[in-house]
């Protein structure tokens, strides 16, 4: 009680170092749709906020929902709109990783996925820290860093700033944290504020204060709760607030102490490149836009799709831009090209075909929801899934939809597998589907006993040989499935694999990436799992869904933190490693055993070569 009276004294008598004193509430990690009480917890907090006449505004800092789906986001907004004061909102990883809209519905519903406003002399800047669509560390988009720099430059170096994110801005949470701290260091940053850890914690991000706050969920408590911030005089006071007790002060920070100086935290280590000097980047494009699709190649052209909806053609030899086509929204699925025709889907609800030579649009096919799936083309037919629960086969020359299958319960993001008779793909509904190539009729469904949406075999690009389909899934198992019947041949948890798989060129081996350092190789023969080799590639903790590709006896792979590696296909020995950045590298596109194309979430696209 004495502490509360002291704070009220400060609030009343202090004019404030930067202006009037004020109070705001922070709600984070609501996870609507994730637990039975999530909505009730939000209602309780909103009611409590409305009864606190001292609160000036509310910030909602991510993980609004469990799965990023339209229904849960809409339900969350319905409750948040009952607040009798203005609120500012940004998404968290649960709103962007599993989103059926590719994150586009969040911005449509709330107006944007970032915010800026001034209050009491302070500037508040909030933005998305991802990741978008791919399982990876958090990531601040290049375009958001540009926006942040411009806004801070306009504000000047004296105005105090609070930065709102979902993730902690540090190594292991946000892959390009150092780009963010370097961008804001020259300015008067008072604190970073966010959630994600579901607990009250104080950190230092490159020397600057980082405040993480409790989840709105009740968890093991009788009720949920939120966080109150009092800006008073030269201090920031942080409280935990629950409906069943008085607020509890758990942190006090100075608003006049200088925090930002020289960089304090170690930067990413690129010394691996010195160990393998034969590997070099022949050309590199820094696009300034996030890239989530792998590059496609056709003759002397490289095609790169990005998060702004651009499809750009580069010269294979020197990386010079030849042409660019802009769709109406983000492109997440890897394009495919055949017979001079390039096909891709966009979050603008369309499937496009362009002339590969010059980018002239040939046709477009509408969908009722975003098209996030990667494309596979076989014998003049493009196969692609969308978020309208529909899978389509489209003639690449005419754009005629040859057949559709609308029995999918979840949305589709992966590249389908095309066999002699079937089209096989996973979706975010725990299910692997097999359809007839001829007419799209269902052959079988496989679920493998998976019960959680998050365990779906939806990000993996399946492979097949010898009458068996091979997948890995987030339950950390590798599975062989009878292609004819859909029955499980074998399933093993031996190697804690996740969502990355690949098939050898001779089709005798299947490769997978584990969650710690290793690549494992299993035989495709027989009716039980047989591990042939395991290789410690030294890439650390890893969960990015970047597939493994073999070319000319070399297995190529990549990681969530910018590493590309090459292994001997027969024994797994490490041939080389090369770090191109610190963000997720999408599935690479090998050209030979000595060269490959790559793209990365940080906006990089390039050609890597190995000297003799």
mmCIF file of C-alpha atoms in Angstrom, residues 179-563:
data_model
loop_
_atom_site.group_PDB
_atom_site.id
_atom_site.type_symbol
_atom_site.label_atom_id
_atom_site.label_comp_id
_atom_site.label_asym_id
_atom_site.label_seq_id
_atom_site.Cartn_x
_atom_site.Cartn_y
_atom_site.Cartn_z
ATOM 1 C CA UNK A 179 20.462 -4.839 -37.377
ATOM 2 C CA UNK A 180 17.633 -3.531 -35.246
ATOM 3 C CA UNK A 181 19.774 -2.432 -32.290
ATOM 4 C CA UNK A 182 22.304 -0.819 -34.642
ATOM 5 C CA UNK A 183 19.484 1.088 -36.342
ATOM 6 C CA UNK A 184 18.071 2.536 -33.116
ATOM 7 C CA UNK A 185 21.247 3.019 -31.068
ATOM 8 C CA UNK A 186 21.823 6.678 -32.072
ATOM 9 C CA UNK A 187 18.418 7.635 -30.704
ATOM 10 C CA UNK A 188 16.860 8.129 -27.261
ATOM 11 C CA UNK A 189 15.509 4.611 -26.761
ATOM 12 C CA UNK A 190 14.052 4.244 -23.278
ATOM 13 C CA UNK A 191 13.018 0.589 -23.491
ATOM 14 C CA UNK A 192 11.900 -2.280 -25.692
ATOM 15 C CA UNK A 193 8.579 -3.760 -24.522
ATOM 16 C CA UNK A 194 7.023 -7.083 -25.522
ATOM 17 C CA UNK A 195 5.941 -10.575 -24.546
ATOM 18 C CA UNK A 196 6.477 -14.064 -26.004
ATOM 19 C CA UNK A 197 7.945 -15.687 -22.877
ATOM 20 C CA UNK A 198 4.647 -15.548 -20.925
ATOM 21 C CA UNK A 199 6.470 -14.188 -17.879
ATOM 22 C CA UNK A 200 7.809 -10.980 -16.384
ATOM 23 C CA UNK A 201 11.473 -10.545 -17.246
ATOM 24 C CA UNK A 202 14.024 -7.814 -17.666
ATOM 25 C CA UNK A 203 16.813 -8.055 -20.244
ATOM 26 C CA UNK A 204 19.380 -5.849 -21.917
ATOM 27 C CA UNK A 205 19.364 -5.774 -25.714
ATOM 28 C CA UNK A 206 22.803 -4.560 -26.730
ATOM 29 C CA UNK A 207 22.766 -2.502 -23.527
ATOM 30 C CA UNK A 208 19.209 -1.152 -23.906
ATOM 31 C CA UNK A 209 16.437 -2.217 -21.485
ATOM 32 C CA UNK A 210 14.105 -4.965 -22.656
ATOM 33 C CA UNK A 211 10.891 -5.609 -20.729
ATOM 34 C CA UNK A 212 8.954 -8.836 -21.279
ATOM 35 C CA UNK A 213 5.504 -9.145 -19.773
ATOM 36 C CA UNK A 214 3.209 -11.925 -18.599
ATOM 37 C CA UNK A 215 0.673 -13.585 -20.859
ATOM 38 C CA UNK A 216 -2.965 -12.594 -20.574
ATOM 39 C CA UNK A 217 -3.727 -16.299 -20.072
ATOM 40 C CA UNK A 218 -4.411 -17.592 -16.582
ATOM 41 C CA UNK A 219 -2.224 -20.693 -17.058
ATOM 42 C CA UNK A 220 -2.119 -22.294 -13.575
ATOM 43 C CA UNK A 221 -3.490 -19.189 -11.860
ATOM 44 C CA UNK A 222 -7.169 -18.619 -11.029
ATOM 45 C CA UNK A 223 -7.406 -15.646 -13.423
ATOM 46 C CA UNK A 224 -5.402 -14.060 -16.217
ATOM 47 C CA UNK A 225 -3.668 -10.713 -16.105
ATOM 48 C CA UNK A 226 -1.827 -7.940 -17.880
ATOM 49 C CA UNK A 227 0.798 -5.254 -17.309
ATOM 50 C CA UNK A 228 0.531 -1.610 -16.278
ATOM 51 C CA UNK A 229 3.174 1.008 -17.097
ATOM 52 C CA UNK A 230 3.354 4.313 -15.231
ATOM 53 C CA UNK A 231 5.515 7.027 -16.764
ATOM 54 C CA UNK A 232 6.124 9.420 -13.877
ATOM 55 C CA UNK A 233 8.886 11.963 -13.427
ATOM 56 C CA UNK A 234 12.168 10.433 -14.459
ATOM 57 C CA UNK A 235 11.078 6.818 -13.956
ATOM 58 C CA UNK A 236 9.069 4.033 -15.532
ATOM 59 C CA UNK A 237 7.136 1.805 -13.105
ATOM 60 C CA UNK A 238 5.958 -1.620 -14.272
ATOM 61 C CA UNK A 239 3.166 -3.548 -12.513
ATOM 62 C CA UNK A 240 1.489 -6.891 -12.920
ATOM 63 C CA UNK A 241 -2.288 -6.606 -12.652
ATOM 64 C CA UNK A 242 -4.756 -9.429 -11.934
ATOM 65 C CA UNK A 243 -8.478 -9.266 -11.206
ATOM 66 C CA UNK A 244 -8.145 -11.076 -7.886
ATOM 67 C CA UNK A 245 -5.573 -8.816 -6.225
ATOM 68 C CA UNK A 246 -3.989 -5.362 -6.230
ATOM 69 C CA UNK A 247 -1.352 -4.491 -8.771
ATOM 70 C CA UNK A 248 2.167 -5.640 -7.992
ATOM 71 C CA UNK A 249 5.198 -3.459 -8.799
ATOM 72 C CA UNK A 250 7.946 -5.646 -10.247
ATOM 73 C CA UNK A 251 10.261 -3.263 -12.115
ATOM 74 C CA UNK A 252 11.416 0.361 -11.989
ATOM 75 C CA UNK A 253 13.551 1.886 -14.746
ATOM 76 C CA UNK A 254 15.218 5.259 -15.099
ATOM 77 C CA UNK A 255 14.015 7.503 -17.924
ATOM 78 C CA UNK A 256 17.089 9.689 -17.832
ATOM 79 C CA UNK A 257 19.941 7.169 -17.722
ATOM 80 C CA UNK A 258 21.801 6.807 -21.016
ATOM 81 C CA UNK A 259 21.591 3.196 -22.192
ATOM 82 C CA UNK A 260 22.652 3.078 -25.824
ATOM 83 C CA UNK A 261 26.359 3.365 -26.503
ATOM 84 C CA UNK A 262 28.771 1.088 -28.280
ATOM 85 C CA UNK A 263 27.517 -2.398 -29.274
ATOM 86 C CA UNK A 264 27.793 -4.755 -26.307
ATOM 87 C CA UNK A 265 26.571 -8.141 -27.516
ATOM 88 C CA UNK A 266 28.638 -10.415 -29.796
ATOM 89 C CA UNK A 267 27.674 -10.313 -33.472
ATOM 90 C CA UNK A 268 27.084 -13.431 -35.599
ATOM 91 C CA UNK A 269 30.220 -15.408 -36.330
ATOM 92 C CA UNK A 270 31.162 -15.713 -40.026
ATOM 93 C CA UNK A 271 34.546 -17.346 -39.421
ATOM 94 C CA UNK A 272 33.318 -20.602 -40.994
ATOM 95 C CA UNK A 273 33.779 -18.908 -44.368
ATOM 96 C CA UNK A 274 37.511 -18.630 -43.706
ATOM 97 C CA UNK A 275 37.692 -22.384 -43.143
ATOM 98 C CA UNK A 276 36.293 -23.080 -46.623
ATOM 99 C CA UNK A 277 37.830 -20.338 -48.814
ATOM 100 C CA UNK A 278 37.002 -22.160 -52.071
ATOM 101 C CA UNK A 279 33.352 -21.267 -51.590
ATOM 102 C CA UNK A 280 32.443 -17.798 -52.783
ATOM 103 C CA UNK A 281 29.446 -15.730 -53.721
ATOM 104 C CA UNK A 282 29.580 -15.087 -57.462
ATOM 105 C CA UNK A 283 26.810 -12.540 -57.224
ATOM 106 C CA UNK A 284 24.497 -11.297 -54.488
ATOM 107 C CA UNK A 285 21.387 -9.143 -54.578
ATOM 108 C CA UNK A 286 20.214 -7.406 -51.402
ATOM 109 C CA UNK A 287 16.629 -6.696 -52.334
ATOM 110 C CA UNK A 288 15.538 -4.922 -49.153
ATOM 111 C CA UNK A 289 12.416 -7.100 -49.083
ATOM 112 C CA UNK A 290 11.821 -10.377 -47.232
ATOM 113 C CA UNK A 291 12.017 -13.531 -49.388
ATOM 114 C CA UNK A 292 10.273 -16.776 -48.363
ATOM 115 C CA UNK A 293 10.328 -18.764 -51.617
ATOM 116 C CA UNK A 294 13.178 -20.675 -53.227
ATOM 117 C CA UNK A 295 14.626 -19.453 -56.517
ATOM 118 C CA UNK A 296 13.493 -21.069 -59.761
ATOM 119 C CA UNK A 297 15.793 -21.331 -62.787
ATOM 120 C CA UNK A 298 15.086 -21.713 -66.490
ATOM 121 C CA UNK A 299 17.873 -21.543 -69.079
ATOM 122 C CA UNK A 300 19.827 -18.372 -68.261
ATOM 123 C CA UNK A 301 17.188 -16.832 -66.012
ATOM 124 C CA UNK A 302 16.682 -16.926 -62.229
ATOM 125 C CA UNK A 303 13.245 -16.120 -60.822
ATOM 126 C CA UNK A 304 12.836 -14.766 -57.288
ATOM 127 C CA UNK A 305 9.495 -14.066 -55.572
ATOM 128 C CA UNK A 306 9.306 -11.797 -52.528
ATOM 129 C CA UNK A 307 7.113 -10.652 -49.668
ATOM 130 C CA UNK A 308 6.040 -7.497 -51.481
ATOM 131 C CA UNK A 309 4.489 -9.547 -54.278
ATOM 132 C CA UNK A 310 7.260 -9.029 -56.828
ATOM 133 C CA UNK A 311 8.463 -11.728 -59.199
ATOM 134 C CA UNK A 312 11.889 -10.645 -60.422
ATOM 135 C CA UNK A 313 13.974 -12.187 -63.178
ATOM 136 C CA UNK A 314 17.776 -12.032 -62.844
ATOM 137 C CA UNK A 315 20.519 -13.023 -65.238
ATOM 138 C CA UNK A 316 21.948 -16.362 -64.102
ATOM 139 C CA UNK A 317 25.557 -15.408 -64.800
ATOM 140 C CA UNK A 318 25.829 -11.922 -63.303
ATOM 141 C CA UNK A 319 22.654 -11.315 -61.289
ATOM 142 C CA UNK A 320 21.551 -8.298 -63.306
ATOM 143 C CA UNK A 321 17.818 -7.654 -63.185
ATOM 144 C CA UNK A 322 16.056 -8.354 -66.504
ATOM 145 C CA UNK A 323 12.436 -7.669 -65.630
ATOM 146 C CA UNK A 324 9.975 -7.485 -62.756
ATOM 147 C CA UNK A 325 6.303 -8.296 -62.399
ATOM 148 C CA UNK A 326 4.236 -7.173 -59.403
ATOM 149 C CA UNK A 327 1.282 -9.149 -58.119
ATOM 150 C CA UNK A 328 -1.188 -7.690 -55.663
ATOM 151 C CA UNK A 329 0.268 -9.154 -52.464
ATOM 152 C CA UNK A 330 3.002 -11.315 -50.913
ATOM 153 C CA UNK A 331 4.354 -14.418 -52.651
ATOM 154 C CA UNK A 332 5.288 -17.230 -50.254
ATOM 155 C CA UNK A 333 5.225 -20.337 -52.455
ATOM 156 C CA UNK A 334 8.158 -21.262 -54.691
ATOM 157 C CA UNK A 335 7.367 -20.680 -58.399
ATOM 158 C CA UNK A 336 7.834 -23.335 -61.083
ATOM 159 C CA UNK A 337 8.744 -22.919 -64.745
ATOM 160 C CA UNK A 338 8.453 -25.255 -67.735
ATOM 161 C CA UNK A 339 8.113 -24.862 -71.503
ATOM 162 C CA UNK A 340 8.820 -21.151 -71.229
ATOM 163 C CA UNK A 341 5.965 -20.528 -68.772
ATOM 164 C CA UNK A 342 6.410 -19.423 -65.159
ATOM 165 C CA UNK A 343 3.614 -20.178 -62.667
ATOM 166 C CA UNK A 344 3.187 -18.910 -59.096
ATOM 167 C CA UNK A 345 0.520 -18.135 -56.516
ATOM 168 C CA UNK A 346 0.025 -14.904 -54.599
ATOM 169 C CA UNK A 347 -1.652 -13.854 -51.370
ATOM 170 C CA UNK A 348 -3.781 -11.603 -53.577
ATOM 171 C CA UNK A 349 -6.023 -14.671 -54.190
ATOM 172 C CA UNK A 350 -4.669 -15.493 -57.660
ATOM 173 C CA UNK A 351 -2.544 -18.000 -59.560
ATOM 174 C CA UNK A 352 -0.441 -16.367 -62.279
ATOM 175 C CA UNK A 353 1.371 -17.493 -65.412
ATOM 176 C CA UNK A 354 4.025 -15.286 -67.023
ATOM 177 C CA UNK A 355 6.088 -15.704 -70.140
ATOM 178 C CA UNK A 356 9.469 -16.731 -68.755
ATOM 179 C CA UNK A 357 11.388 -14.698 -71.292
ATOM 180 C CA UNK A 358 9.991 -11.245 -70.603
ATOM 181 C CA UNK A 359 7.439 -11.481 -67.760
ATOM 182 C CA UNK A 360 4.384 -10.802 -69.895
ATOM 183 C CA UNK A 361 1.249 -12.048 -68.148
ATOM 184 C CA UNK A 362 -0.355 -14.995 -69.936
ATOM 185 C CA UNK A 363 -3.254 -15.745 -67.609
ATOM 186 C CA UNK A 364 -4.482 -15.602 -64.041
ATOM 187 C CA UNK A 365 -6.787 -17.950 -62.129
ATOM 188 C CA UNK A 366 -8.772 -16.557 -59.175
ATOM 189 C CA UNK A 367 -9.136 -18.250 -55.786
ATOM 190 C CA UNK A 368 -11.374 -17.190 -52.941
ATOM 191 C CA UNK A 369 -8.464 -16.966 -50.466
ATOM 192 C CA UNK A 370 -4.682 -16.353 -50.606
ATOM 193 C CA UNK A 371 -2.614 -18.815 -52.631
ATOM 194 C CA UNK A 372 0.394 -19.680 -50.461
ATOM 195 C CA UNK A 373 1.371 -23.055 -51.910
ATOM 196 C CA UNK A 374 4.499 -23.825 -53.931
ATOM 197 C CA UNK A 375 3.995 -24.984 -57.514
ATOM 198 C CA UNK A 376 4.890 -28.279 -59.203
ATOM 199 C CA UNK A 377 4.639 -28.638 -62.997
ATOM 200 C CA UNK A 378 4.497 -31.990 -64.761
ATOM 201 C CA UNK A 379 3.714 -32.547 -68.458
ATOM 202 C CA UNK A 380 2.214 -29.124 -68.999
ATOM 203 C CA UNK A 381 0.052 -29.114 -65.864
ATOM 204 C CA UNK A 382 0.654 -26.931 -62.814
ATOM 205 C CA UNK A 383 -0.408 -28.291 -59.429
ATOM 206 C CA UNK A 384 -0.936 -25.880 -56.547
ATOM 207 C CA UNK A 385 -2.892 -25.595 -53.285
ATOM 208 C CA UNK A 386 -4.504 -22.543 -51.714
ATOM 209 C CA UNK A 387 -6.039 -21.365 -48.461
ATOM 210 C CA UNK A 388 -9.584 -21.771 -49.775
ATOM 211 C CA UNK A 389 -9.226 -25.475 -48.918
ATOM 212 C CA UNK A 390 -8.882 -26.241 -52.612
ATOM 213 C CA UNK A 391 -6.159 -27.919 -54.651
ATOM 214 C CA UNK A 392 -6.042 -27.164 -58.383
ATOM 215 C CA UNK A 393 -4.589 -28.634 -61.565
ATOM 216 C CA UNK A 394 -4.163 -25.967 -64.241
ATOM 217 C CA UNK A 395 -3.122 -26.214 -67.895
ATOM 218 C CA UNK A 396 -0.045 -23.964 -68.089
ATOM 219 C CA UNK A 397 -0.700 -22.864 -71.675
ATOM 220 C CA UNK A 398 -4.353 -21.923 -71.496
ATOM 221 C CA UNK A 399 -4.917 -21.324 -67.793
ATOM 222 C CA UNK A 400 -7.846 -23.733 -67.883
ATOM 223 C CA UNK A 401 -8.547 -25.354 -64.520
ATOM 224 C CA UNK A 402 -8.578 -29.059 -65.346
ATOM 225 C CA UNK A 403 -9.838 -30.208 -61.959
ATOM 226 C CA UNK A 404 -10.192 -29.114 -58.350
ATOM 227 C CA UNK A 405 -10.266 -30.945 -55.051
ATOM 228 C CA UNK A 406 -12.036 -29.104 -52.236
ATOM 229 C CA UNK A 407 -11.858 -31.650 -49.442
ATOM 230 C CA UNK A 408 -8.884 -30.065 -47.654
ATOM 231 C CA UNK A 409 -9.661 -28.872 -44.132
ATOM 232 C CA UNK A 410 -6.501 -26.824 -43.549
ATOM 233 C CA UNK A 411 -4.531 -24.484 -45.755
ATOM 234 C CA UNK A 412 -1.717 -25.596 -48.088
ATOM 235 C CA UNK A 413 1.802 -24.159 -48.246
ATOM 236 C CA UNK A 414 4.162 -26.938 -49.430
ATOM 237 C CA UNK A 415 5.165 -28.068 -52.909
ATOM 238 C CA UNK A 416 3.178 -31.148 -53.962
ATOM 239 C CA UNK A 417 4.814 -34.417 -54.969
ATOM 240 C CA UNK A 418 3.867 -35.658 -58.437
ATOM 241 C CA UNK A 419 4.188 -39.404 -59.063
ATOM 242 C CA UNK A 420 3.112 -41.407 -62.109
ATOM 243 C CA UNK A 421 -0.466 -41.657 -60.884
ATOM 244 C CA UNK A 422 -0.885 -39.341 -57.901
ATOM 245 C CA UNK A 423 -0.494 -35.854 -56.507
ATOM 246 C CA UNK A 424 0.530 -35.924 -52.832
ATOM 247 C CA UNK A 425 0.664 -32.979 -50.423
ATOM 248 C CA UNK A 426 0.156 -32.097 -46.767
ATOM 249 C CA UNK A 427 -2.008 -29.406 -45.208
ATOM 250 C CA UNK A 428 -2.341 -27.733 -41.816
ATOM 251 C CA UNK A 429 -5.021 -30.168 -40.689
ATOM 252 C CA UNK A 430 -2.822 -33.125 -39.633
ATOM 253 C CA UNK A 431 -3.388 -34.735 -43.037
ATOM 254 C CA UNK A 432 -1.358 -35.910 -46.022
ATOM 255 C CA UNK A 433 -3.550 -36.167 -49.129
ATOM 256 C CA UNK A 434 -3.126 -38.361 -52.217
ATOM 257 C CA UNK A 435 -5.216 -37.459 -55.278
ATOM 258 C CA UNK A 436 -5.520 -38.962 -58.733
ATOM 259 C CA UNK A 437 -3.470 -37.047 -61.291
ATOM 260 C CA UNK A 438 -6.138 -37.821 -63.858
ATOM 261 C CA UNK A 439 -9.181 -36.223 -62.272
ATOM 262 C CA UNK A 440 -8.315 -35.085 -58.730
ATOM 263 C CA UNK A 441 -10.375 -37.751 -57.030
ATOM 264 C CA UNK A 442 -9.202 -38.723 -53.571
ATOM 265 C CA UNK A 443 -7.061 -41.868 -53.368
ATOM 266 C CA UNK A 444 -6.348 -41.804 -49.640
ATOM 267 C CA UNK A 445 -5.634 -39.674 -46.611
ATOM 268 C CA UNK A 446 -2.934 -40.239 -43.994
ATOM 269 C CA UNK A 447 -2.928 -38.705 -40.503
ATOM 270 C CA UNK A 448 -0.643 -41.092 -38.621
ATOM 271 C CA UNK A 449 -2.518 -40.469 -35.400
ATOM 272 C CA UNK A 450 -1.526 -36.789 -35.340
ATOM 273 C CA UNK A 451 -3.944 -34.798 -33.195
ATOM 274 C CA UNK A 452 -2.503 -31.264 -32.994
ATOM 275 C CA UNK A 453 -2.600 -28.881 -35.920
ATOM 276 C CA UNK A 454 1.002 -27.922 -35.146
ATOM 277 C CA UNK A 455 2.121 -31.514 -35.859
ATOM 278 C CA UNK A 456 0.773 -31.449 -39.430
ATOM 279 C CA UNK A 457 3.011 -32.687 -42.284
ATOM 280 C CA UNK A 458 2.300 -29.370 -44.001
ATOM 281 C CA UNK A 459 5.678 -27.710 -44.544
ATOM 282 C CA UNK A 460 7.555 -30.779 -45.817
ATOM 283 C CA UNK A 461 7.904 -31.436 -49.561
ATOM 284 C CA UNK A 462 7.205 -35.212 -49.759
ATOM 285 C CA UNK A 463 9.437 -37.554 -51.787
ATOM 286 C CA UNK A 464 8.688 -41.020 -53.146
ATOM 287 C CA UNK A 465 10.357 -44.083 -54.610
ATOM 288 C CA UNK A 466 9.794 -47.836 -54.755
ATOM 289 C CA UNK A 467 6.098 -47.546 -53.979
ATOM 290 C CA UNK A 468 6.681 -45.573 -50.767
ATOM 291 C CA UNK A 469 6.138 -41.905 -49.883
ATOM 292 C CA UNK A 470 8.506 -40.395 -47.295
ATOM 293 C CA UNK A 471 7.718 -37.469 -45.023
ATOM 294 C CA UNK A 472 8.897 -35.898 -41.780
ATOM 295 C CA UNK A 473 6.697 -33.880 -39.437
ATOM 296 C CA UNK A 474 6.931 -31.599 -36.364
ATOM 297 C CA UNK A 475 6.246 -34.542 -34.074
ATOM 298 C CA UNK A 476 9.900 -35.311 -34.910
ATOM 299 C CA UNK A 477 9.279 -38.514 -36.813
ATOM 300 C CA UNK A 478 10.211 -39.841 -40.241
ATOM 301 C CA UNK A 479 7.533 -41.939 -41.928
ATOM 302 C CA UNK A 480 7.330 -44.243 -44.943
ATOM 303 C CA UNK A 481 3.814 -44.596 -46.388
ATOM 304 C CA UNK A 482 2.524 -47.092 -48.953
ATOM 305 C CA UNK A 483 1.829 -44.992 -52.047
ATOM 306 C CA UNK A 484 -0.952 -47.292 -53.238
ATOM 307 C CA UNK A 485 -2.932 -47.615 -49.995
ATOM 308 C CA UNK A 486 -1.817 -44.755 -47.722
ATOM 309 C CA UNK A 487 -0.972 -47.203 -44.944
ATOM 310 C CA UNK A 488 2.055 -46.597 -42.740
ATOM 311 C CA UNK A 489 4.961 -48.867 -43.673
ATOM 312 C CA UNK A 490 7.176 -47.619 -40.872
ATOM 313 C CA UNK A 491 7.535 -44.588 -38.609
ATOM 314 C CA UNK A 492 10.586 -43.765 -36.507
ATOM 315 C CA UNK A 493 11.409 -41.141 -33.874
ATOM 316 C CA UNK A 494 15.024 -42.268 -33.694
ATOM 317 C CA UNK A 495 16.680 -39.139 -35.064
ATOM 318 C CA UNK A 496 14.373 -36.269 -33.935
ATOM 319 C CA UNK A 497 13.947 -35.003 -37.478
ATOM 320 C CA UNK A 498 11.460 -32.226 -38.158
ATOM 321 C CA UNK A 499 10.251 -30.777 -41.501
ATOM 322 C CA UNK A 500 13.216 -31.201 -43.841
ATOM 323 C CA UNK A 501 13.645 -34.126 -46.234
ATOM 324 C CA UNK A 502 15.353 -35.025 -49.520
ATOM 325 C CA UNK A 503 15.779 -37.944 -51.922
ATOM 326 C CA UNK A 504 19.027 -39.140 -53.503
ATOM 327 C CA UNK A 505 19.377 -39.003 -57.275
ATOM 328 C CA UNK A 506 19.578 -42.798 -57.464
ATOM 329 C CA UNK A 507 16.467 -42.945 -55.213
ATOM 330 C CA UNK A 508 18.109 -45.396 -52.809
ATOM 331 C CA UNK A 509 18.512 -42.986 -49.905
ATOM 332 C CA UNK A 510 16.344 -40.447 -48.115
ATOM 333 C CA UNK A 511 17.892 -37.590 -46.122
ATOM 334 C CA UNK A 512 16.539 -35.588 -43.198
ATOM 335 C CA UNK A 513 17.762 -32.761 -40.986
ATOM 336 C CA UNK A 514 17.649 -33.218 -37.224
ATOM 337 C CA UNK A 515 17.024 -30.482 -34.674
ATOM 338 C CA UNK A 516 20.630 -30.508 -33.480
ATOM 339 C CA UNK A 517 23.635 -30.402 -35.806
ATOM 340 C CA UNK A 518 23.076 -33.568 -37.832
ATOM 341 C CA UNK A 519 21.906 -34.849 -41.185
ATOM 342 C CA UNK A 520 20.723 -38.453 -41.221
ATOM 343 C CA UNK A 521 20.415 -40.838 -44.158
ATOM 344 C CA UNK A 522 17.991 -43.776 -44.292
ATOM 345 C CA UNK A 523 17.569 -46.489 -46.881
ATOM 346 C CA UNK A 524 14.468 -46.272 -49.052
ATOM 347 C CA UNK A 525 14.433 -50.064 -49.362
ATOM 348 C CA UNK A 526 12.654 -52.573 -47.151
ATOM 349 C CA UNK A 527 9.763 -52.436 -44.729
ATOM 350 C CA UNK A 528 11.563 -51.094 -41.655
ATOM 351 C CA UNK A 529 13.762 -48.035 -41.018
ATOM 352 C CA UNK A 530 17.452 -48.568 -41.731
ATOM 353 C CA UNK A 531 19.834 -45.719 -40.959
ATOM 354 C CA UNK A 532 22.832 -45.689 -43.316
ATOM 355 C CA UNK A 533 24.761 -42.787 -41.846
ATOM 356 C CA UNK A 534 24.533 -39.701 -39.661
ATOM 357 C CA UNK A 535 26.713 -36.646 -40.104
ATOM 358 C CA UNK A 536 27.457 -33.914 -37.590
ATOM 359 C CA UNK A 537 27.311 -30.798 -39.747
ATOM 360 C CA UNK A 538 27.688 -28.503 -36.739
ATOM 361 C CA UNK A 539 24.792 -26.133 -37.474
ATOM 362 C CA UNK A 540 23.431 -26.101 -33.899
ATOM 363 C CA UNK A 541 19.780 -26.013 -32.863
ATOM 364 C CA UNK A 542 17.710 -26.074 -36.027
ATOM 365 C CA UNK A 543 14.074 -26.278 -37.091
ATOM 366 C CA UNK A 544 13.765 -24.451 -40.425
ATOM 367 C CA UNK A 545 11.761 -26.302 -43.117
ATOM 368 C CA UNK A 546 14.397 -26.003 -45.851
ATOM 369 C CA UNK A 547 14.572 -29.210 -47.901
ATOM 370 C CA UNK A 548 17.732 -31.172 -48.729
ATOM 371 C CA UNK A 549 18.690 -31.417 -52.402
ATOM 372 C CA UNK A 550 21.204 -33.820 -53.993
ATOM 373 C CA UNK A 551 23.063 -32.945 -57.190
ATOM 374 C CA UNK A 552 25.938 -34.912 -58.715
ATOM 375 C CA UNK A 553 26.606 -36.841 -55.504
ATOM 376 C CA UNK A 554 26.485 -33.811 -53.211
ATOM 377 C CA UNK A 555 23.721 -33.131 -50.667
ATOM 378 C CA UNK A 556 22.997 -29.432 -50.159
ATOM 379 C CA UNK A 557 21.121 -27.963 -47.220
ATOM 380 C CA UNK A 558 20.564 -24.732 -45.319
ATOM 381 C CA UNK A 559 19.537 -23.441 -41.894
ATOM 382 C CA UNK A 560 17.512 -20.794 -40.087
ATOM 383 C CA UNK A 561 20.653 -18.759 -39.373
ATOM 384 C CA UNK A 562 22.137 -18.241 -42.806
ATOM 385 C CA UNK A 563 24.314 -21.343 -43.176
#
